[in-house]
Amino acid sequence: MAVRTTLTWNEEKSLQKLLGNVSLILLYKSTVHGNRISNMYNRCIRQGSTVTMIYCPKNSFGIFMLGHYPEISEGFRKLNSSIYFSFQKNKTMEMTAAFLNSTLKISNDQLEFQFPISPVQYLSLDLHKRTIVIPKLLVEKLGLNPDLGFRFLECEVFRVEGIKDAAGYINRITRATQHRNSLLADLRAYRPYADLVSEIRILLLGPVGSGKSSFFNSVKSIFHGHLTHQAIVGSDVTSITEQYRIYSVKDGKDGKSLPFMLCDSMGLDEKEGVGLCVADIPHILKGCVPDRYQFSPHKPITPKHPAFITSPSLKDRIHCVAYVFDINSIDNLSSKMVAKFKQVQKEVLNCGVAHVALFTKVNNCYEVLQDNFLKMNKSMISQSQIQNANKMLGIPLSNILVVENYASEREMDPLKDILILSALKQMFRAADDFLEDLPLE
Amino acid sequence: MAMTTCLTWMQEKKLQNHFGEKQFSLLYKASVHEFSSESLLQRCSKQGPIITVIHSEDHILGAYVPKSYPEDCFIILFAFQETTISHCKIGPFQLSMLFYESDRNSEFNINLEKKEVAISINTMDKLGLPQCYISFQECEVFRCEDLLDKRRMDGLTELRESLLTAIRTYEPYGGRVCQVRILLLGPIGAGKSSFFNSVKSVFRGHVTNQALVGSKTTGVSEKYRTYFIKDGKDGNTLPFILCDSMGLSEKEEGLHMDDIPCILEGCVPDRYQFNSMKPITPGLGNYTGCPMLKDRIHCVAFVFDANSVGHLSDEMVEKIRRIRRELIKCGVVHVVLLTHVDTLDLITKGDLIDIYRCVPVKLKLEAVHRELGFALSDIFVVSNYTSEWELEPVMDVLNLSALRQMLWAADDFLEDLPLEETSRCF
Ligand SMILES: Nc1nc2c(ncn2[C@@H]2O[C@H](COP(=O)(O)OP(=O)(O)OP(=O)(O)O)[C@@H](O)[C@H]2O)c(=O)[nH]1
Ligand SMILES: Nc1nc2c(ncn2[C@@H]2O[C@H](COP(=O)(O)OP(=O)(O)O)[C@@H](O)[C@H]2O)c(=O)[nH]1
Ligand SMILES: [Mg+2]
Ligand SMILES: [Mg+2]
């Protein structure tokens, strides 16, 4: 007889997604392998991270444990990072999940999960009688039906393969969606300082291929909920982006415009006469360059250009500049590039515009932030790229932002969103500082 | 010690294909779970068909047991040769006979405690192994399941339905047009016409071959075709139009580069006969003089045969780059479709279910990214109907997912248009 899981393919996929592109390997199935603890136990110890699934007629319930199944004697000693989740079998197959540390004790007739945050509450599982008792704590967290004890049809245990790093990842992933949503809400509700303008303009400046256009696409993708391709991206010897573009982003396909605009420019090149002209930059900053202006690498825009905006107002100006760099190449920029960049920075400083650094293409995007998502973690900050940017550009650490754009994958990922949205939020703050700093007239 | 297999992706895949498109689930690994036959049997009993893999310094060999332990069955022994896998049959007996010495099995004996396999002379010859005793470092046991089992097929069918619904109910951005036009561009024989046929087939409910499909060399499509697709045989027209062009060629026979801007602007009428030597001229005959936004191309899909990626001639690469510059100039968004992935080495139909995880496919995507400069997230794998008689949900899901991406890309194009361009004619 073939051993086949009761988990549907869709449920499996949502679990894989929750845990970060993992594979699930069925180790134990109570109706096939026997419903004694020892049947389960023999197959599940020393398998690394596991998911234990309990199937009931109306819904299913699962427990992810990062650490091994404990040895029988060990009980209650080792704390295990765990995620509890449930699938509602009704209409939408919604999945809810809660992250909780717990300890597991295996006795001769049942499994008992205990929670340090509420030591009197247990989750207990009797394989033989096929009953499960879910404590109130979980019922509330998962929004389950309030009858706490019920009979189940089947219990399965899977090994989880390909889980990313240790505790940190798991610790974050269950809170990621929540944090992402609250960041989204913050950004939607943002209003520029003293309502001086209705939208702030953020200019993306950086070398060819550093990911400026991709950053705009990534931001738009998050607000639309799927990958978008509005800005054309790719790689070539010269810049793919040849036009100045002022993009506004809608909150969903038919939503209203969000309170910011991202201004995408042609990439900087170390050679003279190639890429964005440094002399164009002051005009861009002042708001004289119109949307869709075709850059010419040889000669900067002049007031004679028919579309030149001769008397730009505050709303046309750039309120924040983001210097965009590929984090993998910042340490080996050519001296010519550095020199060019110094010129660029001089122009920006002259105009008094706020600035931040935006690093793209980070490899370990799950390890950038601290567990609480509120700042970069220590090891990231100590990396040479960040330190160099801090020194070379004179930008405070809190305004050095690290993201991974949606460039190589096809699925949205809440942890990636958090990096991108946090970067955007810091840019808003920088823009506010600039607006506040303006002389009254 | 991590519970992951020592087999490389290629080795695992070869074995899976050898035993009939299986999927492997690692149940036991000696270095993690002890070198003990008892421990192995405990974990591997009642698990359905399983395969035991022995890793020695120079060899990978093992046994495929097609029935759940403790049932009796014929057991297939195998060994990796340089390019192939040799095999022979023993039994019938149950799995445990492989691990305990007994009169019933003197052909192939795995002693986990001693980390040694003893093989009879006869079997040794059949498997093409050089010696009777092989000491090993690792032993792994996997459960074998069909890659496309009922559970996954059910999931795929559900997914196909939701994709179909999403596409049927799609409305182009801001109601600026009723239907979006997607242009298929690519070398001759890349599978452009086949992609149209495949999409049409899903909506028709059976495999159809409206567009003539050609061979690799000459190419059949010489006419420009703009295909509307109906939802079912007499249903509503769907909100997209697929435009099939003549293939590109490094020589003079393919699509003329100067035709491309005219196609993008919507000046080329349906059924226009391409001439490789002479581009369409404004004002002549059937040239559409004043195309509207609805006549323009809203998204371009570059179509490539996955096998050709990495072997495209410099002329072709140069042509593609030039076309891309042209697209950037007109602000037309584009994506890449990779066809023929089913013919890549080792890839089988079952792999289409998770095609982006397959190593040969990943390598192809990276090659497209590297050589042609397209962003990885803009490249999609599709699988066209060629010899199938019936619809395959797993193929449909890939093709429809790519189509939905193209509709979104067309939305991006429409949203990006300056307002004054949404109504004027070009
Ligand atoms: N892995 C990875 N790739 C990225 C990331 N951001 C951008 N890319 C890739 O880098 C390439 C260049 O990205 P673009 O967004 O076109 O860069 P750009 O700064 O706009 O470049 P130009 O317009 O040519 O000056 C594309 O192939 C992107 O897919 C990232 O965060 N991670
Ligand atoms: N195996 C396989 N063959 C394909 C696929 N797509 C197209 N083909 C074959 O490739 C050949 C050329 O296809 P065609 O659609 O005429 O290419 P076009 O010149 O781009 O229109 C035909 O023989 C098709 O059957 C695919 O995804 N897989
Ligand atoms: Mg760009
Ligand atoms: Mg054709």
Short mmCIF file of C-alpha atoms and ligand atoms in Angstrom, two decimals, chain A residues 206-215 232-235 238-241 264-268 360-362 403-408, chain B residues 369 373-377, ligand 1:
data_model
loop_
_atom_site.label_atom_id
_atom_site.label_comp_id
_atom_site.label_asym_id
_atom_site.label_seq_id
_atom_site.Cartn_x
_atom_site.Cartn_y
_atom_site.Cartn_z
CA GLY A 206 23.31 55.25 -8.87
CA PRO A 207 25.57 53.34 -11.22
CA VAL A 208 24.24 51.50 -14.28
CA GLY A 209 22.56 48.26 -13.26
CA SER A 210 22.48 49.01 -9.56
CA GLY A 211 18.76 48.21 -9.34
CA LYS A 212 17.08 51.62 -9.39
CA SER A 213 14.29 50.66 -11.74
CA SER A 214 13.92 47.31 -10.00
CA PHE A 215 13.41 49.12 -6.70
CA ILE A 232 11.86 48.12 -17.87
CA VAL A 233 14.82 46.48 -16.19
CA GLY A 234 17.69 44.34 -17.30
CA SER A 235 21.37 44.54 -17.98
CA THR A 238 24.88 51.06 -21.12
CA SER A 239 21.93 52.09 -19.01
CA ILE A 240 18.62 50.39 -19.79
CA THR A 241 16.77 53.42 -18.46
CA ASP A 264 14.02 56.93 -11.81
CA SER A 265 17.07 58.17 -13.66
CA MET A 266 19.64 56.92 -16.10
CA GLY A 267 22.55 55.05 -14.51
CA LEU A 268 25.86 56.76 -13.76
CA THR A 360 20.38 46.32 -3.37
CA LYS A 361 21.14 42.69 -4.21
CA VAL A 362 21.92 41.63 -0.65
CA VAL A 403 17.00 45.60 0.32
CA GLU A 404 16.68 42.72 -2.05
CA ASN A 405 14.57 43.67 -5.03
CA TYR A 406 12.11 41.33 -6.64
CA ALA A 407 14.54 40.37 -9.35
CA SER A 408 14.89 36.64 -9.38
CA HIS B 369 19.83 36.53 -17.85
CA GLY B 373 20.40 40.76 -20.03
CA PHE B 374 16.77 40.06 -19.14
CA ALA B 375 15.93 40.20 -15.44
CA LEU B 376 15.40 36.73 -13.97
CA SER B 377 11.94 37.61 -12.72
N1 LIG C 1 19.76 39.46 -7.29
C1 LIG C 1 19.32 40.71 -7.42
N2 LIG C 1 19.26 41.26 -8.63
C2 LIG C 1 18.82 42.52 -8.75
C3 LIG C 1 18.39 43.27 -7.63
N3 LIG C 1 17.98 44.48 -8.06
C4 LIG C 1 18.16 44.49 -9.40
N4 LIG C 1 18.65 43.31 -9.83
C5 LIG C 1 18.97 42.93 -11.21
O1 LIG C 1 19.98 43.80 -11.69
C6 LIG C 1 19.76 44.14 -13.05
C7 LIG C 1 19.72 45.67 -13.24
O2 LIG C 1 18.59 46.19 -12.58
P1 LIG C 1 17.88 47.55 -13.01
O3 LIG C 1 16.77 47.78 -12.05
O4 LIG C 1 17.58 47.56 -14.45
O5 LIG C 1 19.05 48.59 -12.68
P2 LIG C 1 19.05 50.16 -12.95
O6 LIG C 1 19.77 50.76 -11.81
O7 LIG C 1 17.70 50.66 -13.22
O8 LIG C 1 19.98 50.21 -14.22
P3 LIG C 1 20.01 51.22 -15.45
O9 LIG C 1 18.62 51.69 -15.70
O10 LIG C 1 20.55 50.38 -16.56
O11 LIG C 1 20.93 52.31 -15.06
C8 LIG C 1 18.48 43.46 -13.45
O12 LIG C 1 18.78 42.27 -14.13
C9 LIG C 1 17.80 43.16 -12.15
O13 LIG C 1 17.00 42.01 -12.25
C10 LIG C 1 18.46 42.65 -6.34
O14 LIG C 1 18.11 43.21 -5.30
N5 LIG C 1 18.93 41.37 -6.29
#
